[in-house]
Coordinates of C-alpha atoms and ligand atoms in Angstrom, one line a residue:
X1 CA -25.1 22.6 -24.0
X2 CA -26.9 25.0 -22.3
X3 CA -28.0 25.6 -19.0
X4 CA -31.6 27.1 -17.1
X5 CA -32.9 28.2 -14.0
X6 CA -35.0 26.5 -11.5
X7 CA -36.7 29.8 -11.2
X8 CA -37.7 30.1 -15.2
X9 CA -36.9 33.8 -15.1
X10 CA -33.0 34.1 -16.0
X11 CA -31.3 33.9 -19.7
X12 CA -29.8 30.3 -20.2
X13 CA -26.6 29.9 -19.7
X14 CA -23.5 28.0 -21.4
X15 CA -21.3 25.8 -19.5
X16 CA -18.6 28.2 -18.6
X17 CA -21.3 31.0 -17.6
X18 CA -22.6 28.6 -15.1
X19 CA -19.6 27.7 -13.2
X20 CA -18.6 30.8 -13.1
X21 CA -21.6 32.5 -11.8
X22 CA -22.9 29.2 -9.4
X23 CA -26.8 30.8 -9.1
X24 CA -28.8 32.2 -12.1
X25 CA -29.5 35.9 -11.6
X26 CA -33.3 34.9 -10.4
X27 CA -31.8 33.2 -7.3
X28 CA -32.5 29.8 -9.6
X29 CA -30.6 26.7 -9.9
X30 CA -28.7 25.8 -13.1
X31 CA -30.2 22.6 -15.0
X32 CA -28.9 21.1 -18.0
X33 CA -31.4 21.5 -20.7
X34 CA -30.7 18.0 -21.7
X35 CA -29.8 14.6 -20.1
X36 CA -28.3 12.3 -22.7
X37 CA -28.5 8.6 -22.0
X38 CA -25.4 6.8 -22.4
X39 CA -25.5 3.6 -25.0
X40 CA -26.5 0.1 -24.5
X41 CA -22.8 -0.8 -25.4
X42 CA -21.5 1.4 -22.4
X43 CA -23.2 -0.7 -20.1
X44 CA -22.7 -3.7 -21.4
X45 CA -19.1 -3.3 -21.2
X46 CA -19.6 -1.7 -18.0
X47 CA -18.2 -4.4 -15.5
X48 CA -15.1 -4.4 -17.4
X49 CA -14.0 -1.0 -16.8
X50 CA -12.4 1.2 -15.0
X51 CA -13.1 4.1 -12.4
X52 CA -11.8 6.6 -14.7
X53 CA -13.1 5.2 -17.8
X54 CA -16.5 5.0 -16.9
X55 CA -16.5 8.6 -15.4
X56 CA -15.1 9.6 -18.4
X57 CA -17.9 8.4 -20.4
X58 CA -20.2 9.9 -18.0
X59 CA -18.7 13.7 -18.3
X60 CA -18.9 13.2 -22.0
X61 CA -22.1 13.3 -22.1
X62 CA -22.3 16.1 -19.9
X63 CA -19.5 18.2 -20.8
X64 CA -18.5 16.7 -24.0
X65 CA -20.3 19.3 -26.3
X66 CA -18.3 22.3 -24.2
X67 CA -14.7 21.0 -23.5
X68 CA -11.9 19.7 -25.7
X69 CA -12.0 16.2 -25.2
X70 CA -8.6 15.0 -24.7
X71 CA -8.4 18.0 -22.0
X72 CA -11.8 16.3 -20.4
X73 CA -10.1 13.0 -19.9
X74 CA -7.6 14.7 -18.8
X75 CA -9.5 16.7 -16.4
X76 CA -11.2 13.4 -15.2
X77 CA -8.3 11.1 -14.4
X78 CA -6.4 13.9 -12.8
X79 CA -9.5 14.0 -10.6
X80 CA -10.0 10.9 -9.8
X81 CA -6.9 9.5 -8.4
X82 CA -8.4 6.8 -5.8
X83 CA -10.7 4.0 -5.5
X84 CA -14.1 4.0 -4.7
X85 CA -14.4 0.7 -3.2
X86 CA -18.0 -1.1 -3.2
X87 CA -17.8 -3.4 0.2
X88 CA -20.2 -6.2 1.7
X89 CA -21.1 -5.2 5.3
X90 CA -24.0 -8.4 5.3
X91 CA -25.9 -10.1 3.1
X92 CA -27.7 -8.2 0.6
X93 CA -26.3 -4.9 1.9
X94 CA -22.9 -2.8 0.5
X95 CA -21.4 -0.3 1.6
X96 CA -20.3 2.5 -1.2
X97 CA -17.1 4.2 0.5
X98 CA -16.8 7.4 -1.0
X99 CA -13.9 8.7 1.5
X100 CA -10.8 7.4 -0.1
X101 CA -9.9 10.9 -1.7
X102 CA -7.3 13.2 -0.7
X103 CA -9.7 15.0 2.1
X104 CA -11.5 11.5 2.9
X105 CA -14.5 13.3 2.3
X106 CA -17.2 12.7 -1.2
X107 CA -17.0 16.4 -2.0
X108 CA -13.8 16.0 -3.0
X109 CA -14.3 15.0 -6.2
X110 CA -16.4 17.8 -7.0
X111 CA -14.1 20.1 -6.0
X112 CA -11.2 19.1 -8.1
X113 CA -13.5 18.5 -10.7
X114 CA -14.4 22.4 -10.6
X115 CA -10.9 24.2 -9.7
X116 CA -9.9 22.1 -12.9
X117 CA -12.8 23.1 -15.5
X118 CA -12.6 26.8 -13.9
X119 CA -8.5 26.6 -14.8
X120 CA -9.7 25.2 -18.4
X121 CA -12.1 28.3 -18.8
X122 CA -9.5 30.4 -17.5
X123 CA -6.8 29.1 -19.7
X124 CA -8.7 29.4 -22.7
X125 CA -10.0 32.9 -22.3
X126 CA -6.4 34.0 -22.3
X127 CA -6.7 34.5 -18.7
X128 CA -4.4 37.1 -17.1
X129 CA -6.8 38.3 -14.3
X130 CA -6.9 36.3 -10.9
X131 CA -10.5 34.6 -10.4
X132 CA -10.8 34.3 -6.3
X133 CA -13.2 31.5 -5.0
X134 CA -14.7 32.2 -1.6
X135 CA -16.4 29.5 0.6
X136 CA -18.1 29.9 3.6
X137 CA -17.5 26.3 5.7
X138 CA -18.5 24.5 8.8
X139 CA -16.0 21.8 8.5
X140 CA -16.2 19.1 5.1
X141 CA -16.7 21.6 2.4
X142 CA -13.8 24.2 3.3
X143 CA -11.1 20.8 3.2
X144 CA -12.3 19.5 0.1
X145 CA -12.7 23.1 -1.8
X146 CA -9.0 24.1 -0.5
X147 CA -7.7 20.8 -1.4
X148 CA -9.2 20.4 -5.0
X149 CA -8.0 23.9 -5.6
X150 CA -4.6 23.8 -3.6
X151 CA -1.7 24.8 -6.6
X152 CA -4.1 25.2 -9.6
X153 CA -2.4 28.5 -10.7
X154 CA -4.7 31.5 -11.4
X155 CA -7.3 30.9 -8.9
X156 CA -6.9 32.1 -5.3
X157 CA -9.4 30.7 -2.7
X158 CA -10.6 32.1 0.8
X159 CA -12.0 29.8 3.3
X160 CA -14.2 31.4 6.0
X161 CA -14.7 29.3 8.8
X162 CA -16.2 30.1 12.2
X163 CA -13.5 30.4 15.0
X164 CA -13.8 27.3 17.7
X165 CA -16.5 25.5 16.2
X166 CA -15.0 23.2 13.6
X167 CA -13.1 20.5 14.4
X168 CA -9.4 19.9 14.7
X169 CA -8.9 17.4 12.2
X170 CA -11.2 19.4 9.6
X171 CA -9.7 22.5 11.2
X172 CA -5.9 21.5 10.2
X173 CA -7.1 20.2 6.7
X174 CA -7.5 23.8 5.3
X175 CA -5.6 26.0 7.6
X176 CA -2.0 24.0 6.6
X177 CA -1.9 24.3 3.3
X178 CA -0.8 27.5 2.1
X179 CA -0.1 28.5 -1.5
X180 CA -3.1 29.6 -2.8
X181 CA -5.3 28.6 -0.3
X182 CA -5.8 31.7 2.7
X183 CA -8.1 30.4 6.1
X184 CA -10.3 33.4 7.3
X185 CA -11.2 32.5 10.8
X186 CA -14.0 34.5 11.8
X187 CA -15.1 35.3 15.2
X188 CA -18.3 34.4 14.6
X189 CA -21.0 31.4 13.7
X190 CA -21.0 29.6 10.4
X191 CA -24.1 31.8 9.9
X192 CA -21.6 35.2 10.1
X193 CA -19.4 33.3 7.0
X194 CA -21.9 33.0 5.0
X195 CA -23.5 36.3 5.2
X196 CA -20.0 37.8 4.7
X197 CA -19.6 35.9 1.7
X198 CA -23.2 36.6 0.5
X199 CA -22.6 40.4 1.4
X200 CA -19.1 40.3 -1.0
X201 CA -21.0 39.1 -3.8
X202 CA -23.0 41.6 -3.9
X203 CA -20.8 44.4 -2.9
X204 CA -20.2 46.5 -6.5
X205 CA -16.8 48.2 -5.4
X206 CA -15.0 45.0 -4.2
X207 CA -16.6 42.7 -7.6
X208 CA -14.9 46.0 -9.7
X209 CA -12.0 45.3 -7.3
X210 CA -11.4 41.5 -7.8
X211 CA -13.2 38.6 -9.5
X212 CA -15.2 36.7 -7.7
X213 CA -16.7 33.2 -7.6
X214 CA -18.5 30.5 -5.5
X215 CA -17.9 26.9 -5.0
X216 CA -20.8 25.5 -2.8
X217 CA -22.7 22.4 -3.6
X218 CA -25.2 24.6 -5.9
X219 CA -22.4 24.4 -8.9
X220 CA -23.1 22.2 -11.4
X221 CA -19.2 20.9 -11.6
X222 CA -19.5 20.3 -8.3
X223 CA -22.6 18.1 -8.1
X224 CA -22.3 16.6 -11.4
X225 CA -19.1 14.7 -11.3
X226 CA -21.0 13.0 -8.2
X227 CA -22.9 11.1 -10.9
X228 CA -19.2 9.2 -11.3
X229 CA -19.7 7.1 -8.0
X230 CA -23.0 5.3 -9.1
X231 CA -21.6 4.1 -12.3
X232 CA -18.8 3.2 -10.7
X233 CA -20.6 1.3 -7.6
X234 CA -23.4 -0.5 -10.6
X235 CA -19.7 -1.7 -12.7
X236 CA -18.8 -3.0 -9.3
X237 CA -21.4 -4.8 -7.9
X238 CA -22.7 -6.3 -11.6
X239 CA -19.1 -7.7 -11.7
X240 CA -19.4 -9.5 -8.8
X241 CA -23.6 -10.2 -8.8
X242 CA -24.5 -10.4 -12.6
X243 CA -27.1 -8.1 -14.2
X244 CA -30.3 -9.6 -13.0
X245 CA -30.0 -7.8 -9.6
X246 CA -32.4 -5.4 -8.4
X247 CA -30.4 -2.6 -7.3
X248 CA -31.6 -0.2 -4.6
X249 CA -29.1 2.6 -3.9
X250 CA -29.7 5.1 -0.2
X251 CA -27.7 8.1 0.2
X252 CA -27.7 9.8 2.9
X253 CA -28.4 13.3 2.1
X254 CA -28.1 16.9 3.5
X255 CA -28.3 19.7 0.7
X256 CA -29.0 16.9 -1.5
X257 CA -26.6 17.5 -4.0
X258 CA -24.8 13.4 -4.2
X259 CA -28.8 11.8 -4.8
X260 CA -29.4 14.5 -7.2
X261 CA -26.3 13.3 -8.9
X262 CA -27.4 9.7 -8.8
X263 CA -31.1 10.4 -10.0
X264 CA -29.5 12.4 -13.0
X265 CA -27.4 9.0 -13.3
X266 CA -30.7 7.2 -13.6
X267 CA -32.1 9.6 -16.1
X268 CA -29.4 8.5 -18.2
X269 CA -30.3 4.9 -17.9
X270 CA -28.2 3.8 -15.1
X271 CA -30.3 0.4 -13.8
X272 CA -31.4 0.8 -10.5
X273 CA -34.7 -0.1 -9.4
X274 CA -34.9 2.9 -6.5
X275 CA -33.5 5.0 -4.4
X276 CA -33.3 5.9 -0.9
X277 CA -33.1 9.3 0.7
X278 CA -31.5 8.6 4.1
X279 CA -32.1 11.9 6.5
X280 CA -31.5 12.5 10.2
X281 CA -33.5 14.5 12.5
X282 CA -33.3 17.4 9.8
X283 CA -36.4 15.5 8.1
X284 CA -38.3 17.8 5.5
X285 CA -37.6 15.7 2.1
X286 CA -38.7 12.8 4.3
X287 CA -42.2 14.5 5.0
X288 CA -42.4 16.0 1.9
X289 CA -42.3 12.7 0.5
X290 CA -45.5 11.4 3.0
X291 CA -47.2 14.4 2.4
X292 CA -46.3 16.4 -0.8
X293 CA -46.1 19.4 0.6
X294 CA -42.5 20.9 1.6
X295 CA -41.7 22.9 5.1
X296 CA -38.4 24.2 5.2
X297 CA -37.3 25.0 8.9
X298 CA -34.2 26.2 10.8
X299 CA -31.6 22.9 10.8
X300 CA -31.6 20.9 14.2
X301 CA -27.5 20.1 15.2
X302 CA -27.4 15.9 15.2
X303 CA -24.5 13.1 15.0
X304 CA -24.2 13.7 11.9
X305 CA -23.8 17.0 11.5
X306 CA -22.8 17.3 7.6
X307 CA -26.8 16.4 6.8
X308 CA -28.1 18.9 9.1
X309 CA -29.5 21.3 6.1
X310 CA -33.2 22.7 7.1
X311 CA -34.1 23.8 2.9
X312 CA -31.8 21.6 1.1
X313 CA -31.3 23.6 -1.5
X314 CA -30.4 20.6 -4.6
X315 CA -34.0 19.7 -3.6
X316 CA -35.8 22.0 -6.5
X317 CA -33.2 20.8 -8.8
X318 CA -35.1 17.2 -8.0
X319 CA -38.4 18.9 -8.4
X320 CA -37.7 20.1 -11.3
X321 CA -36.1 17.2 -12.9
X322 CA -39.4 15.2 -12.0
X323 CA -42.3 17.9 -12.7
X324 CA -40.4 18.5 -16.5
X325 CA -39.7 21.8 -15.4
X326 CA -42.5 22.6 -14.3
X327 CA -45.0 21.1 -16.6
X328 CA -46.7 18.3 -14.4
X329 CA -48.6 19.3 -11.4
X330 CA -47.1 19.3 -8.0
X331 CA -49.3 16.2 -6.8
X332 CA -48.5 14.7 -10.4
X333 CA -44.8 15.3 -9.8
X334 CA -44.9 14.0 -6.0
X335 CA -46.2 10.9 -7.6
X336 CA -43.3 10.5 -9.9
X337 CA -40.9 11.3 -7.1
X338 CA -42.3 8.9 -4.5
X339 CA -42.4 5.9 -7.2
X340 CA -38.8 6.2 -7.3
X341 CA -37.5 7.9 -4.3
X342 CA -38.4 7.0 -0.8
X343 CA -37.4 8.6 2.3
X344 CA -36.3 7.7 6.0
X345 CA -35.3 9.7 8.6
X346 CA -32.9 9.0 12.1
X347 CA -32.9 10.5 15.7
X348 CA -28.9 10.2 17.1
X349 CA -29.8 7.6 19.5
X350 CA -31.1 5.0 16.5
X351 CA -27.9 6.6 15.2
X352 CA -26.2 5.4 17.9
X353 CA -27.7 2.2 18.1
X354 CA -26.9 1.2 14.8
X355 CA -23.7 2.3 14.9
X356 CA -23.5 -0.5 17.8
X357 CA -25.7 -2.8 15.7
X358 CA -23.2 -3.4 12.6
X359 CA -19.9 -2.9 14.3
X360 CA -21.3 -6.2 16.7
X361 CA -23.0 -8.0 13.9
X362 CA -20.9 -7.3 11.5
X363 CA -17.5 -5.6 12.3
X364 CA -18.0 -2.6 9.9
X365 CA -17.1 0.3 11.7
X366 CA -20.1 3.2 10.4
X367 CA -19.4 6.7 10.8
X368 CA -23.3 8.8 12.1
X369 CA -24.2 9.6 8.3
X370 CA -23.6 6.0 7.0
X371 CA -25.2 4.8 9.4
X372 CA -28.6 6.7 8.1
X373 CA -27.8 5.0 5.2
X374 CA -27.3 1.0 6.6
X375 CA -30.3 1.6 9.0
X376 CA -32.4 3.1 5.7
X377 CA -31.0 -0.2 3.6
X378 CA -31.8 -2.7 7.2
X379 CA -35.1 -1.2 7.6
X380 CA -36.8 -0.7 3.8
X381 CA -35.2 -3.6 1.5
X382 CA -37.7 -6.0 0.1
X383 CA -37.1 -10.1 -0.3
X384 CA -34.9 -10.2 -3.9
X385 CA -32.9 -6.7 -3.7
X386 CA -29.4 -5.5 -3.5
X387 CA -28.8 -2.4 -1.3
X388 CA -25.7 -0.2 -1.9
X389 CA -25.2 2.8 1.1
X390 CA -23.4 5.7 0.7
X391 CA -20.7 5.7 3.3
X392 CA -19.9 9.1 2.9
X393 CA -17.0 9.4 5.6
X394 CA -14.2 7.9 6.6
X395 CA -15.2 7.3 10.7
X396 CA -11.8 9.0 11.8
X397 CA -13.2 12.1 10.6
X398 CA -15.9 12.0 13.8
X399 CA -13.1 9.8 15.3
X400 CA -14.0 11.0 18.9
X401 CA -17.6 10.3 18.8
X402 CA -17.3 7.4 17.1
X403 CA -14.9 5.7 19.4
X404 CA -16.9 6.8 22.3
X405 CA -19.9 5.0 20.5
X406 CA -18.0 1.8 19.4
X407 CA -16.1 2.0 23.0
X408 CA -13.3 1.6 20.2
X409 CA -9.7 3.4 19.3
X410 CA -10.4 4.4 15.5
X411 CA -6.9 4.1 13.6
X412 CA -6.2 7.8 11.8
X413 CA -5.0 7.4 7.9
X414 CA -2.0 8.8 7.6
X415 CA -3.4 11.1 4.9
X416 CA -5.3 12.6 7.6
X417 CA -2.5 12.4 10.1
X418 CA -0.6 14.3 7.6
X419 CA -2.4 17.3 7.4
X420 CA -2.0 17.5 11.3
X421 CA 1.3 17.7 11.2
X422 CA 1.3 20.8 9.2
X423 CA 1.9 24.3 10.8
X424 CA -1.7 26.3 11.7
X425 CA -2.1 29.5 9.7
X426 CA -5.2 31.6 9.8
X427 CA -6.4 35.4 9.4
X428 CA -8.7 36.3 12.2
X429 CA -11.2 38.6 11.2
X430 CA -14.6 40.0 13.1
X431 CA -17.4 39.1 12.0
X432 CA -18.4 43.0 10.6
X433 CA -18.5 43.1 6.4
X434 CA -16.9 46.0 6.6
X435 CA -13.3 44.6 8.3
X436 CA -14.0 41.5 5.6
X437 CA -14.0 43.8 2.7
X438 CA -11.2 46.1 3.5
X439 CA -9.1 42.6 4.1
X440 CA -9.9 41.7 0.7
X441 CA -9.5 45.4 -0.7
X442 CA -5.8 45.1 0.1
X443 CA -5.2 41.7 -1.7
Ligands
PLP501 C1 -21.9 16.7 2.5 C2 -22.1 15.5 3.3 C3 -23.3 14.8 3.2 C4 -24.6 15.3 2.5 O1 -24.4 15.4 1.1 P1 -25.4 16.2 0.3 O2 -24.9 16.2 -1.1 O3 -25.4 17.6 0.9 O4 -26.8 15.7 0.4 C5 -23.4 13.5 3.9 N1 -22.4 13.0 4.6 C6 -21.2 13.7 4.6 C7 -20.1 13.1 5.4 C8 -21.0 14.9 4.0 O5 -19.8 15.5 4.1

């Protein structure tokens, strides 16, 4: 299958072209240039299987025309090696909890799922030379990218985080691990990692020098595989409700890479009624779905600080999805979008106050981005409907907000106690290209 740019004005791409190189020369996201529907059979059946089957099924149809299949499944199951439990918080409304993998964290899956297609290319291309990922993180997306690539053999990752601004927890989850994984710690804003990572892919001597990739949410084997979890959650919930439910699923959503995922789920005949795009105070999908017109601005810091993304960038792979690449108008396309999609937006003190809300009513402890998602289900769900939430982290991951919220001890999984226990290691570095490139000159 092949792959094109947002932008219209780069070559398509093949499967293996587009992992590798993230962004399409124009700047342009890549796009599969077909979404095939799965059968009437697969989801009639659906209900009956499991996790791993159904995302297999799933990834065929994306991947199947480009990978080996038995290596596929193989890729798959080796990926998804934890439930994704769907839970009932109330009445009407479930809770999706995407945060039983290894990093407690959604992007996890996409993570593996990429080190372990890029060790597949690399494998079968003979591969003798080192491909080295680098990823600029504020916290989530460094743990789950250095955990889904920790020991796959040929790829060496480089996680630059800004020094004294992420967390301890998320902190530890990338700095212990070793092997293949190196922590850069920058003295510098999250701002200063992601120029220096920008700057070293476009820096000719040091690409000569080493191979270089990227492995943020813009990769289509990372946001992809997110597709998985709405399959999953539909088996779940029809198992337990029937089929006649109306089925409204809200995610809440930063770069908008996990509803893209869903709404390509949709396109290939996944049946749910709507969705919900669940923001917090970093609202422009929200107004560009009253309005139509889209205002990017610089990110606000909230609660819930994973969604705070001021030009979500998965949002023109929505846009394009929905105009048919471009071939309906923009108000025709907004139409489309807004029949489907609707948005809904959270300052931290409703945060807050839902947060307080459920735990009283209901006992389910939400962490800040959940709770987007419950308040968007509480708020917007219509007499008749089912509504399944994202709950995109485990609370012990904003343990000490959320226990000053709740007035409550959150208990810390051992998985994430685990990676505490493990012995700090980090490069400090200045925040000057120059001292970043000679580093990786040396390696
Ligand atoms: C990354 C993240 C989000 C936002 O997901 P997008 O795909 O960027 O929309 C929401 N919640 C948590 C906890 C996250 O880590």
């Amino acid at each position: 299958m092949n792959y094109y740019s947002t932008n219209g004005k780069a070559p398509v791409a093949d499967l293996q072209k587009a992992v590798v190189k993230g962004l399409a020369e124009d700047r342009g996201l890549y796009m599969p240039e077909r979404i095939n529907a799965l059968s009437k059979a697969f989801f009639n059946d659906i209900q009956g299987m499991s996790f791993q089957d159904i995302a297999y099924n799933v990834a065929s149809a994306f991947f199947g025309e480009d990978i080996d299949l038995d290596a596929l499944q193989d890729l798959v199951y080796d990926t998804l090696q934890f439930d994704c439990p769907v839970v009932k918080v109330k009445d009407g409304i479930y809770a999706l909890e995407l945060f039983h993998g290894p990093t407690l964290a959604f992007k996890d899956v996409g993570a593996r799922f990429m080190a372990r297609l890029l060790q597949y290319f690399i494998r079968r291309g003979g591969g003798h030379q080192q491909v080295n990922v680098l990823v600029a993180t504020s916290g989530d997306t460094g743990s789950a990218v250095a955990n889904g690539f920790l020991g796959v053999d040929g790829i060496h990752v480089y996680v630059l985080y800004p020094k004294g601004k992420v967390s301890p927890i998320q902190e530890c989850q990338f700095t212990t691990l070793g092997r293949n994984i190196t922590a850069i710690e920058v003295d510098g804003v999250f701002d200063d990692c992601q120029r220096l990572v920008k700057s070293a892919f476009m820096d000719e001597e040091l690409n000569r020098h080493m191979k270089l990739t990227s492995a943020n949410s813009i990769n289509v084997a990372r946001f992809l595989p997110q597709a998985f979890y709405y399959f999953n959650a539909y088996a779940r919930l029809k198992a337990t409700l029937g089929t006649q439910a109306d089925v409204v699923m809200c995610v809440p959503s930063g770069n908008f890479g996990n509803i893209c995922a869903a709404l390509f789920g949709h396109e290939m005949g996944l049946p749910v009624k709507r969705f919900i795009a669940a923001n917090n105070a970093n609202d422009i999908v929200y107004k560009y779905l009253q309005t139509g017109s889209y205002e990017p601005k610089p990110s606000v810091q909230t609660l819930a600080n994973a969604m705070d993304v001021g030009d979500p960038s998965n949002f023109a792979r929505i846009i394009n999805l929905y105009s048919r690449n471009g071939e309906l108008s923009p108000a025709a396309t907004h139409e489309r979008i807004t029949q489907l999609i609707s948005g809904a937006t959270y300052t931290d003190d409703q945060i807050r106050e839902t947060m307080r809300q459920c735990y009283k009513e209901t006992g389910y402890i939400l962490d800040p981005h959940g709770a987007c998602g419950y308040q968007a289900l509480a708020d917007q769900l219509k007499p008749g409907e089912v509504g399944v939430f994202c709950e995109t982290a485990h609370p012990a991951k904003f343990k000490e907000k959320v226990d000053e919220i709740l007035g409550i001890d959150v208990a810390i999984p051992d998985r994430l106690a685990a990676f505490m226990k493990g012995k700090k290691q980090s490069v400090p570095l200045s925040k000057s290209f120059d001292d970043f490139k000679a580093y990786l000159m040396e390696r």
